[in-house]
Coordinates of N, CA and C and ligand atoms in Angstrom, one line a residue:
M1 N -20.2 23.5 -3.5 CA -18.8 23.2 -3.1 C -18.0 23.0 -4.4
R2 N -16.7 23.4 -4.2 CA -15.8 23.2 -5.3 C -14.6 22.4 -4.8
I3 N -14.2 21.3 -5.6 CA -13.1 20.5 -5.2 C -12.1 20.5 -6.4
D4 N -10.9 21.0 -6.2 CA -9.8 21.0 -7.2 C -8.9 19.9 -6.8
I5 N -8.6 19.0 -7.8 CA -7.7 17.9 -7.5 C -6.5 18.1 -8.5
I6 N -5.3 18.1 -7.9 CA -4.1 18.2 -8.6 C -3.4 16.9 -8.7
T7 N -3.0 16.4 -9.9 CA -2.5 15.1 -10.0 C -1.6 15.0 -11.2
V8 N -0.7 13.9 -11.3 CA 0.0 13.7 -12.5 C -0.7 12.6 -13.3
L9 N -1.8 12.1 -12.8 CA -2.5 11.0 -13.5 C -4.0 11.4 -13.6
P10 N -4.5 12.4 -14.3 CA -5.9 12.8 -14.3 C -6.8 11.6 -14.7
E11 N -6.4 10.8 -15.6 CA -7.3 9.7 -16.0 C -7.7 8.8 -14.9
L12 N -6.7 8.6 -14.0 CA -7.0 7.7 -12.9 C -8.0 8.2 -11.9
I13 N -8.2 9.5 -11.9 CA -9.2 10.0 -10.9 C -10.5 10.3 -11.6
E14 N -10.5 10.5 -12.9 CA -11.8 11.0 -13.5 C -12.8 9.9 -13.5
S15 N -12.5 8.7 -13.8 CA -13.5 7.7 -13.9 C -14.3 7.4 -12.6
P16 N -13.6 7.2 -11.5 CA -14.4 6.9 -10.3 C -15.3 8.1 -9.9
L17 N -15.0 9.3 -10.4 CA -15.9 10.4 -10.0 C -16.9 10.8 -11.1
N18 N -17.1 9.8 -12.0 CA -18.1 10.1 -13.0 C -19.2 9.1 -13.0
H19 N -19.6 8.6 -11.9 CA -20.6 7.6 -11.8 C -21.5 7.9 -10.5
S20 N -22.7 7.3 -10.5 CA -23.5 7.1 -9.3 C -23.7 8.5 -8.6
I21 N -23.6 8.5 -7.3 CA -24.0 9.7 -6.5 C -23.1 10.9 -6.8
V22 N -21.8 10.7 -7.0 CA -21.0 11.8 -7.3 C -21.3 12.5 -8.6
K23 N -21.6 11.6 -9.6 CA -22.0 12.2 -10.9 C -23.3 12.9 -10.8
R24 N -24.2 12.4 -10.1 CA -25.5 13.0 -9.9 C -25.4 14.4 -9.2
A25 N -24.5 14.4 -8.2 CA -24.3 15.7 -7.5 C -23.7 16.7 -8.4
K26 N -22.8 16.3 -9.3 CA -22.2 17.2 -10.2 C -23.3 17.7 -11.2
D27 N -24.1 16.7 -11.7 CA -25.2 17.1 -12.6 C -26.1 18.1 -12.0
K28 N -26.3 18.0 -10.7 CA -27.3 18.9 -10.0 C -26.6 20.2 -9.6
N29 N -25.3 20.3 -10.0 CA -24.5 21.5 -9.6 C -24.3 21.7 -8.1
L30 N -24.4 20.6 -7.4 CA -24.1 20.7 -5.9 C -22.6 20.7 -5.7
V31 N -21.9 20.2 -6.6 CA -20.4 20.2 -6.5 C -19.8 20.3 -7.8
E32 N -18.6 21.0 -7.8 CA -17.8 21.1 -9.1 C -16.5 20.5 -8.8
I33 N -16.2 19.5 -9.6 CA -14.9 18.8 -9.3 C -14.0 19.0 -10.5
I34 N -12.9 19.7 -10.3 CA -12.0 20.0 -11.4 C -10.6 19.3 -11.2
V35 N -10.3 18.5 -12.2 CA -9.0 17.8 -12.1 C -8.0 18.5 -12.9
H36 N -6.8 18.8 -12.3 CA -5.8 19.5 -13.0 C -4.5 18.6 -13.2
N37 N -4.0 18.7 -14.3 CA -2.8 17.9 -14.6 C -1.6 18.7 -14.1
L38 N -0.8 18.2 -13.2 CA 0.3 19.0 -12.6 C 1.3 19.3 -13.7
R39 N 1.4 18.5 -14.7 CA 2.4 18.7 -15.7 C 2.2 20.0 -16.5
D40 N 0.9 20.5 -16.5 CA 0.6 21.7 -17.1 C 1.2 22.9 -16.4
Y41 N 1.7 22.7 -15.2 CA 2.3 23.8 -14.4 C 3.9 23.6 -14.4
S42 N 4.4 22.7 -15.2 CA 5.8 22.5 -15.2 C 6.4 23.5 -16.3
T43 N 7.6 24.1 -15.9 CA 8.2 25.0 -16.9 C 9.3 24.3 -17.7
D44 N 9.5 23.0 -17.3 CA 10.5 22.2 -17.9 C 10.0 21.8 -19.3
K45 N 11.0 21.7 -20.3 CA 10.5 21.5 -21.7 C 10.0 20.0 -21.8
H46 N 10.4 19.1 -20.9 CA 9.8 17.8 -21.0 C 8.7 17.6 -20.0
K47 N 8.2 18.7 -19.4 CA 7.0 18.7 -18.5 C 7.3 17.8 -17.3
R48 N 8.6 17.8 -16.9 CA 8.9 17.0 -15.7 C 8.4 17.6 -14.4
V49 N 7.9 16.8 -13.5 CA 7.4 17.3 -12.2 C 8.1 16.6 -11.1
D50 N 9.1 15.8 -11.4 CA 9.8 15.1 -10.3 C 11.3 15.1 -10.5
D51 N 12.1 14.9 -9.4 CA 13.5 14.9 -9.6 C 14.1 14.0 -8.5
Y52 N 15.4 13.7 -8.5 CA 16.1 12.8 -7.6 C 16.1 13.5 -6.2
A53 N 16.1 12.6 -5.2 CA 16.1 13.1 -3.8 C 17.5 13.6 -3.4
F54 N 17.6 14.7 -2.8 CA 19.0 15.2 -2.3 C 19.6 14.2 -1.4
S55 N 18.8 13.4 -0.7 CA 19.4 12.5 0.3 C 20.1 11.3 -0.4
G56 N 19.9 11.2 -1.7 CA 20.5 10.1 -2.4 C 19.6 8.8 -2.4
D57 N 18.5 8.9 -1.7 CA 17.6 7.7 -1.6 C 17.0 7.4 -3.0
A58 N 16.7 6.1 -3.2 CA 16.1 5.7 -4.4 C 14.7 6.3 -4.5
G59 N 14.2 6.5 -5.7 CA 12.8 7.0 -5.9 C 12.8 8.5 -6.1
M60 N 11.9 8.9 -6.9 CA 11.8 10.3 -7.3 C 10.9 11.1 -6.3
V61 N 11.2 12.4 -6.3 CA 10.4 13.3 -5.4 C 9.7 14.3 -6.2
M62 N 8.5 14.6 -5.9 CA 7.7 15.7 -6.7 C 8.3 17.0 -6.3
M63 N 8.6 17.8 -7.3 CA 9.3 19.1 -7.1 C 8.3 20.2 -6.6
V64 N 8.9 21.1 -5.8 CA 8.2 22.2 -5.2 C 7.6 23.1 -6.3
E65 N 8.3 23.4 -7.3 CA 7.9 24.6 -8.2 C 6.6 24.3 -8.9
P66 N 6.4 23.2 -9.6 CA 5.1 23.1 -10.3 C 3.9 23.0 -9.3
I67 N 4.1 22.5 -8.2 CA 3.0 22.4 -7.2 C 2.7 23.8 -6.7
F68 N 3.8 24.6 -6.4 CA 3.6 26.0 -6.0 C 2.8 26.8 -7.0
R69 N 3.2 26.6 -8.3 CA 2.5 27.3 -9.3 C 1.1 26.9 -9.5
A70 N 0.8 25.6 -9.3 CA -0.6 25.1 -9.5 C -1.5 25.6 -8.3
I71 N -0.9 25.5 -7.1 CA -1.7 25.9 -5.9 C -1.9 27.5 -6.0
N72 N -0.8 28.2 -6.3 CA -1.0 29.6 -6.3 C -1.9 30.1 -7.4
D73 N -1.9 29.4 -8.5 CA -2.9 29.8 -9.6 C -4.3 29.7 -9.1
L74 N -4.6 28.6 -8.4 CA -5.9 28.4 -7.9 C -6.3 29.4 -6.8
K75 N -5.3 29.6 -5.9 CA -5.5 30.5 -4.8 C -5.7 32.0 -5.2
S76 N -5.2 32.3 -6.4 CA -5.4 33.7 -6.9 C -6.8 33.9 -7.4
Q77 N -7.5 32.8 -7.6 CA -8.9 32.9 -8.1 C -10.0 32.8 -7.1
R78 N -9.7 32.2 -5.9 CA -10.7 32.0 -4.9 C -9.9 31.7 -3.6
T79 N -10.7 31.7 -2.5 CA -10.1 31.4 -1.2 C -10.4 29.9 -0.9
Y80 N -9.4 29.2 -0.5 CA -9.6 27.8 -0.1 C -9.6 27.5 1.4
D81 N -10.5 26.7 1.8 CA -10.7 26.4 3.2 C -9.7 25.4 3.7
E82 N -9.3 24.4 2.8 CA -8.3 23.4 3.2 C -7.5 23.1 1.9
I83 N -6.2 22.9 2.1 CA -5.4 22.3 1.0 C -4.8 21.0 1.5
I84 N -5.4 19.9 0.9 CA -5.2 18.6 1.5 C -4.1 17.9 0.6
Y85 N -3.2 17.2 1.3 CA -2.3 16.3 0.7 C -2.6 14.8 1.1
T86 N -2.7 14.0 0.1 CA -3.0 12.6 0.4 C -1.6 11.8 0.7
S87 N -1.6 11.2 1.8 CA -0.3 10.6 2.2 C -0.6 9.5 3.3
P88 N 0.2 8.4 3.2 CA -0.1 7.4 4.3 C 0.3 7.9 5.7
D89 N 1.1 9.0 5.8 CA 1.4 9.5 7.1 C 0.5 10.6 7.6
G90 N -0.6 10.8 6.8 CA -1.6 11.9 7.2 C -2.5 11.4 8.3
K91 N -3.5 12.2 8.7 CA -4.5 11.8 9.7 C -5.5 10.9 9.0
M92 N -5.9 9.9 9.7 CA -6.8 8.9 9.1 C -8.2 9.5 8.7
L93 N -8.6 9.2 7.5 CA -9.9 9.6 7.1 C -11.0 8.8 7.9
N94 N -11.9 9.5 8.5 CA -13.0 8.9 9.2 C -14.3 9.7 8.9
Q95 N -15.4 9.3 9.4 CA -16.7 9.9 9.0 C -16.7 11.4 9.6
Q96 N -16.1 11.6 10.7 CA -16.1 13.0 11.3 C -15.3 13.9 10.4
R97 N -14.2 13.4 9.9 CA -13.4 14.3 9.0 C -14.2 14.5 7.7
S98 N -14.8 13.5 7.2 CA -15.6 13.7 5.9 C -16.8 14.7 6.2
N99 N -17.4 14.6 7.3 CA -18.5 15.5 7.7 C -18.0 16.9 7.7
Y100 N -16.8 17.1 8.3 CA -16.2 18.5 8.4 C -15.9 19.0 6.9
L101 N -15.3 18.2 6.2 CA -14.9 18.6 4.8 C -16.1 18.9 3.9
S102 N -17.2 18.2 4.2 CA -18.4 18.4 3.3 C -19.1 19.7 3.6
T103 N -18.7 20.4 4.7 CA -19.3 21.7 5.0 C -18.5 22.9 4.4
L104 N -17.3 22.5 3.8 CA -16.5 23.6 3.3 C -16.9 24.0 1.9
K105 N -16.4 25.2 1.5 CA -16.8 25.8 0.2 C -15.8 25.4 -0.9
N106 N -14.5 25.6 -0.7 CA -13.5 25.3 -1.7 C -12.4 24.5 -1.0
I107 N -12.0 23.4 -1.6 CA -10.9 22.6 -1.2 C -10.0 22.2 -2.4
I108 N -8.7 22.0 -2.1 CA -7.8 21.5 -3.0 C -7.3 20.2 -2.5
I109 N -7.2 19.1 -3.4 CA -6.6 17.9 -3.0 C -5.4 17.7 -3.9
L110 N -4.2 17.6 -3.3 CA -3.0 17.3 -4.0 C -2.7 15.8 -3.8
C111 N -2.6 15.1 -5.0 CA -2.3 13.7 -4.9 C -0.8 13.5 -4.9
G112 N -0.3 12.7 -3.9 CA 1.1 12.4 -3.8 C 1.5 11.4 -4.9
H113 N 2.7 11.3 -5.2 CA 3.2 10.2 -6.1 C 4.7 10.0 -5.9
Y114 N 5.2 9.0 -6.6 CA 6.6 8.7 -6.5 C 7.0 8.5 -5.0
K115 N 8.1 9.0 -4.6 CA 8.6 8.8 -3.2 C 8.0 9.9 -2.3
G116 N 7.1 10.7 -2.8 CA 6.5 11.8 -2.0 C 6.8 13.1 -2.6
I117 N 6.4 14.2 -1.9 CA 6.7 15.5 -2.4 C 7.7 16.2 -1.5
D118 N 8.3 17.2 -2.2 CA 9.3 18.0 -1.5 C 8.7 18.5 -0.2
Q119 N 9.4 18.3 0.9 CA 8.8 18.7 2.3 C 8.4 20.1 2.3
R120 N 9.0 21.0 1.5 CA 8.7 22.4 1.6 C 7.3 22.7 1.2
V121 N 6.7 21.8 0.4 CA 5.3 22.0 0.0 C 4.4 21.7 1.2
R122 N 4.8 20.6 1.9 CA 4.0 20.2 3.1 C 4.1 21.3 4.2
D123 N 5.3 21.9 4.4 CA 5.5 22.9 5.4 C 4.8 24.2 5.1
N124 N 4.7 24.5 3.9 CA 4.3 25.9 3.5 C 3.0 26.0 2.8
L125 N 2.5 25.0 2.2 CA 1.3 25.1 1.4 C 0.1 24.2 1.8
I126 N 0.4 23.1 2.4 CA -0.6 22.1 2.8 C -1.2 22.5 4.2
T127 N -2.5 22.4 4.3 CA -3.1 22.7 5.6 C -3.6 21.4 6.3
M128 N -3.7 20.3 5.5 CA -4.2 19.1 6.1 C -3.7 17.9 5.3
E129 N -3.2 16.9 6.0 CA -2.7 15.7 5.4 C -3.6 14.5 5.7
I130 N -4.1 13.8 4.7 CA -5.1 12.7 5.0 C -4.6 11.4 4.5
S131 N -4.7 10.3 5.3 CA -4.4 8.9 4.9 C -5.8 8.2 4.8
I132 N -5.9 7.3 3.9 CA -7.1 6.5 3.9 C -6.9 5.1 4.5
G133 N -5.7 4.9 5.0 CA -5.5 3.6 5.7 C -4.0 3.3 5.8
D134 N -3.7 2.3 6.7 CA -2.3 2.0 7.0 C -1.8 1.0 6.0
Y135 N -1.7 1.5 4.8 CA -1.1 0.7 3.7 C -0.6 1.7 2.7
V136 N 0.3 1.3 1.8 CA 0.8 2.3 0.8 C 0.3 2.0 -0.6
L137 N -0.4 3.0 -1.1 CA -0.9 3.0 -2.5 C 0.2 3.4 -3.5
S138 N 0.1 3.2 -4.7 CA 1.1 3.6 -5.7 C 1.0 5.1 -5.9
G139 N -0.1 5.7 -5.6 CA -0.2 7.1 -5.7 C -1.4 7.6 -4.9
G140 N -1.6 8.9 -4.8 CA -2.7 9.5 -4.0 C -4.0 9.6 -4.7
E141 N -4.1 9.2 -6.0 CA -5.3 9.4 -6.8 C -6.5 8.6 -6.2
L142 N -6.2 7.3 -5.9 CA -7.4 6.5 -5.4 C -7.8 7.1 -4.0
A143 N -6.8 7.5 -3.3 CA -7.2 8.1 -2.0 C -8.0 9.4 -2.2
A144 N -7.6 10.2 -3.2 CA -8.4 11.4 -3.4 C -9.8 11.1 -3.9
A145 N -9.9 10.0 -4.7 CA -11.3 9.6 -5.1 C -12.1 9.2 -3.9
V146 N -11.5 8.4 -3.0 CA -12.2 8.0 -1.8 C -12.6 9.2 -1.0
I147 N -11.7 10.1 -0.7 CA -12.0 11.3 0.1 C -13.2 12.1 -0.6
T148 N -13.0 12.3 -1.9 CA -14.1 13.1 -2.6 C -15.4 12.4 -2.5
D149 N -15.5 11.1 -2.8 CA -16.7 10.4 -2.7 C -17.4 10.5 -1.3
S150 N -16.5 10.3 -0.3 CA -17.1 10.3 1.1 C -17.6 11.7 1.4
I151 N -17.0 12.7 0.8 CA -17.5 14.1 1.1 C -18.8 14.4 0.3
V152 N -18.7 14.1 -1.0 CA -19.8 14.6 -1.8 C -21.2 13.9 -1.4
R153 N -21.2 12.7 -1.0 CA -22.4 12.1 -0.7 C -23.1 12.7 0.6
L154 N -22.3 13.5 1.3 CA -22.8 14.2 2.5 C -23.4 15.6 2.2
I155 N -23.1 16.1 1.0 CA -23.7 17.4 0.6 C -25.2 17.3 0.5
P156 N -25.9 18.2 1.3 CA -27.4 18.1 1.2 C -27.9 18.1 -0.2
G157 N -28.8 17.1 -0.5 CA -29.3 17.0 -1.8 C -28.6 15.9 -2.7
A158 N -27.4 15.5 -2.3 CA -26.6 14.6 -3.1 C -27.3 13.2 -3.1
L159 N -27.9 12.8 -2.0 CA -28.6 11.5 -2.0 C -30.0 11.7 -2.3
G160 N -30.6 10.7 -2.9 CA -32.1 10.9 -3.2 C -32.9 11.1 -1.9
D161 N -32.6 10.3 -0.9 CA -33.3 10.5 0.3 C -32.4 11.2 1.3
E162 N -32.8 12.5 1.6 CA -32.0 13.4 2.4 C -31.5 12.7 3.7
T163 N -32.3 11.8 4.3 CA -31.9 11.3 5.6 C -30.9 10.1 5.5
S164 N -30.7 9.7 4.3 CA -29.9 8.5 4.1 C -28.5 8.6 4.7
A165 N -27.8 9.7 4.4 CA -26.5 9.9 4.9 C -26.4 9.8 6.4
L166 N -27.5 10.3 7.1 CA -27.5 10.3 8.5 C -27.6 8.9 9.1
T167 N -28.1 8.0 8.3 CA -28.2 6.6 8.9 C -27.1 5.7 8.4
D168 N -26.1 6.3 7.7 CA -24.9 5.5 7.3 C -24.2 5.0 8.5
S169 N -23.4 3.9 8.3 CA -22.5 3.5 9.3 C -21.6 4.6 9.7
F170 N -21.1 4.7 10.9 CA -20.1 5.6 11.4 C -20.7 7.0 11.8
Q171 N -21.9 7.3 11.3 CA -22.5 8.5 11.8 C -22.8 8.1 13.3
D172 N -22.5 9.0 14.2 CA -22.7 8.6 15.7 C -21.8 7.5 16.1
N173 N -20.7 7.2 15.3 CA -19.8 6.1 15.7 C -20.5 4.7 15.9
L174 N -21.6 4.5 15.1 CA -22.2 3.2 15.2 C -22.2 2.6 13.8
L175 N -22.1 1.3 13.7 CA -22.3 0.6 12.4 C -23.8 0.6 12.1
A176 N -24.1 0.6 10.8 CA -25.6 0.5 10.4 C -26.2 -0.8 10.8
P177 N -27.5 -0.9 11.0 CA -28.1 -2.2 11.3 C -28.2 -3.0 10.0
P178 N -28.5 -4.3 10.0 CA -28.7 -5.0 8.8 C -29.9 -4.6 8.1
V179 N -29.9 -4.8 6.7 CA -31.1 -4.4 6.0 C -31.6 -5.6 5.2
Y180 N -32.9 -5.7 4.9 CA -33.5 -6.8 4.2 C -34.5 -6.2 3.1
T181 N -34.7 -7.0 2.1 CA -35.8 -6.6 1.1 C -36.6 -7.9 0.8
R182 N -37.6 -7.8 -0.1 CA -38.4 -8.9 -0.4 C -37.6 -10.0 -1.2
P183 N -37.9 -11.3 -1.1 CA -39.0 -11.8 -0.4 C -38.8 -12.0 1.2
A184 N -39.8 -12.1 1.9 CA -39.7 -12.2 3.4 C -39.1 -13.5 3.8
E185 N -39.2 -14.5 2.9 CA -38.5 -15.8 3.1 C -37.9 -16.3 1.8
F186 N -36.6 -16.7 1.9 CA -36.0 -17.3 0.7 C -35.2 -18.4 1.1
N187 N -35.4 -19.6 0.5 CA -34.6 -20.8 0.8 C -34.7 -21.2 2.2
G188 N -35.8 -20.8 2.9 CA -35.9 -21.1 4.3 C -35.3 -20.0 5.2
W189 N -34.6 -19.0 4.6 CA -34.0 -17.9 5.4 C -35.0 -16.8 5.5
K190 N -35.3 -16.5 6.8 CA -36.4 -15.5 7.1 C -35.9 -14.1 7.5
V191 N -36.6 -13.2 7.1 CA -36.4 -11.8 7.5 C -36.9 -11.7 9.0
P192 N -36.2 -11.0 9.9 CA -36.6 -10.9 11.3 C -38.1 -10.4 11.3
E193 N -38.9 -11.1 12.2 CA -40.3 -10.9 12.1 C -40.7 -9.5 12.5
I194 N -39.9 -8.9 13.4 CA -40.2 -7.5 13.8 C -40.3 -6.5 12.6
L195 N -39.5 -6.8 11.6 CA -39.5 -5.9 10.4 C -40.8 -6.0 9.6
L196 N -41.5 -7.1 9.8 CA -42.8 -7.3 9.1 C -44.0 -6.9 9.9
S197 N -43.7 -6.4 11.2 CA -44.8 -6.1 12.1 C -45.5 -4.8 11.8
G198 N -44.9 -3.9 11.1 CA -45.5 -2.6 10.8 C -45.4 -1.7 12.0
N199 N -44.8 -2.1 13.1 CA -44.8 -1.2 14.3 C -43.5 -0.4 14.2
D200 N -43.6 0.9 13.8 CA -42.4 1.8 13.6 C -41.6 1.9 14.8
A201 N -42.2 2.1 15.9 CA -41.4 2.4 17.2 C -40.6 1.2 17.5
L202 N -41.2 0.0 17.4 CA -40.5 -1.2 17.7 C -39.3 -1.5 16.7
I203 N -39.6 -1.1 15.5 CA -38.6 -1.3 14.4 C -37.4 -0.4 14.7
E204 N -37.7 0.9 15.1 CA -36.6 1.8 15.4 C -35.8 1.3 16.5
K205 N -36.4 0.8 17.6 CA -35.7 0.2 18.7 C -34.9 -0.9 18.3
W206 N -35.4 -1.8 17.5 CA -34.7 -3.0 17.0 C -33.4 -2.6 16.2
K207 N -33.6 -1.5 15.4 CA -32.5 -1.1 14.6 C -31.3 -0.6 15.4
F208 N -31.7 0.2 16.5 CA -30.7 0.7 17.4 C -30.0 -0.4 18.1
E209 N -30.8 -1.4 18.6 CA -30.1 -2.5 19.3 C -29.2 -3.3 18.4
Q210 N -29.6 -3.4 17.1 CA -28.8 -4.2 16.2 C -27.5 -3.4 15.9
S211 N -27.6 -2.1 15.8 CA -26.4 -1.2 15.5 C -25.5 -1.4 16.7
M212 N -26.0 -1.3 17.9 CA -25.2 -1.4 19.1 C -24.5 -2.8 19.2
E213 N -25.3 -3.8 18.9 CA -24.7 -5.2 19.0 C -23.6 -5.4 18.0
R214 N -23.9 -4.9 16.8 CA -22.9 -5.1 15.7 C -21.6 -4.3 16.0
T215 N -21.8 -3.1 16.5 CA -20.6 -2.2 16.8 C -19.8 -2.9 17.9
K216 N -20.5 -3.4 19.0 CA -19.8 -4.0 20.1 C -19.0 -5.2 19.6
R217 N -19.6 -6.0 18.7 CA -19.0 -7.2 18.3 C -17.9 -7.0 17.2
L218 N -18.2 -6.1 16.3 CA -17.3 -6.0 15.1 C -16.2 -4.8 15.3
R219 N -16.7 -3.7 15.9 CA -15.8 -2.5 16.0 C -15.9 -1.9 17.4
P220 N -15.6 -2.7 18.5 CA -15.8 -2.1 19.8 C -15.1 -0.8 20.1
E221 N -14.0 -0.6 19.4 CA -13.2 0.6 19.7 C -14.0 1.9 19.3
L222 N -15.0 1.7 18.4 CA -15.8 2.9 18.0 C -16.6 3.5 19.1
L223 N -17.0 2.6 20.0 CA -17.8 3.0 21.2 C -17.0 3.8 22.2
D224 N -15.6 3.7 22.1 CA -14.7 4.5 23.0 C -14.5 5.9 22.4
E225 N -14.9 6.0 21.1 CA -14.5 7.3 20.4 C -15.6 8.3 20.5
W226 N -16.7 8.0 21.2 CA -17.8 9.0 21.3 C -17.3 10.3 21.8
G227 N -17.5 11.4 21.0 CA -17.1 12.7 21.5 C -15.7 13.1 21.1
E228 N -14.9 12.1 20.6 CA -13.5 12.5 20.2 C -13.5 13.2 18.9
D229 N -12.4 14.0 18.6 CA -12.2 14.6 17.3 C -12.0 13.6 16.2
Ligands
LIG301 N1 -0.8 7.6 -0.9 C1 -0.2 6.4 -0.8 N2 -0.8 5.6 0.2 C2 -1.8 6.4 0.7 C3 -2.7 6.2 1.7 N3 -2.8 5.0 2.4 N4 -3.6 7.2 2.0 C4 -3.5 8.3 1.3 N5 -2.7 8.6 0.4 C5 -1.8 7.6 0.0

């Protein structure tokens, strides 16, 4: 898979994607993540990529031309399955969307900034808009890092244990069961006895019951979403 990220702040996105599972996936050539500085596509002598809003509103707007040039340059080299714009008014990121994105070959993520981007970019170049939550970030870089991380860990081979991603919370719309490690007792706090029983079938049943109970208690709305997009 190849992920091209277009941003005005490359440093902000590079660090979170250079550690842990994402770094390992890159090292194993499972994913290529290329960060592009939007300013490199500006024809302005000061490398400006934003301008005042025609509406007179306060705040700068990212201009259509550098974005058009950046996206077209990439599109001239390969076909992209999705061109994503990070925005608080996009569709909410969830595990199903990450699963879908992880199956694609090439995607572009355009990070929003300032007061937003010229609407003509959204109307003509973007195929998908994603929000990572109902709050406003200073820019789309952290959102792009979150989206990328959630996708990359799902690429087969990215996790040490192939089955791990399947048992993550939200796969099947259930929260993950609690986990414990040694010692079996600490400070008088005991690990549930069933986990020490060695009975795999009973442990599996317990894990499912715990997942159900946790989901009902903490995120009951997830149980209504079975089968939804
Ligand atoms: N840019 C600013 N806020 C955002 C959010 N909540 N999700 C995605 N991109 C954003």
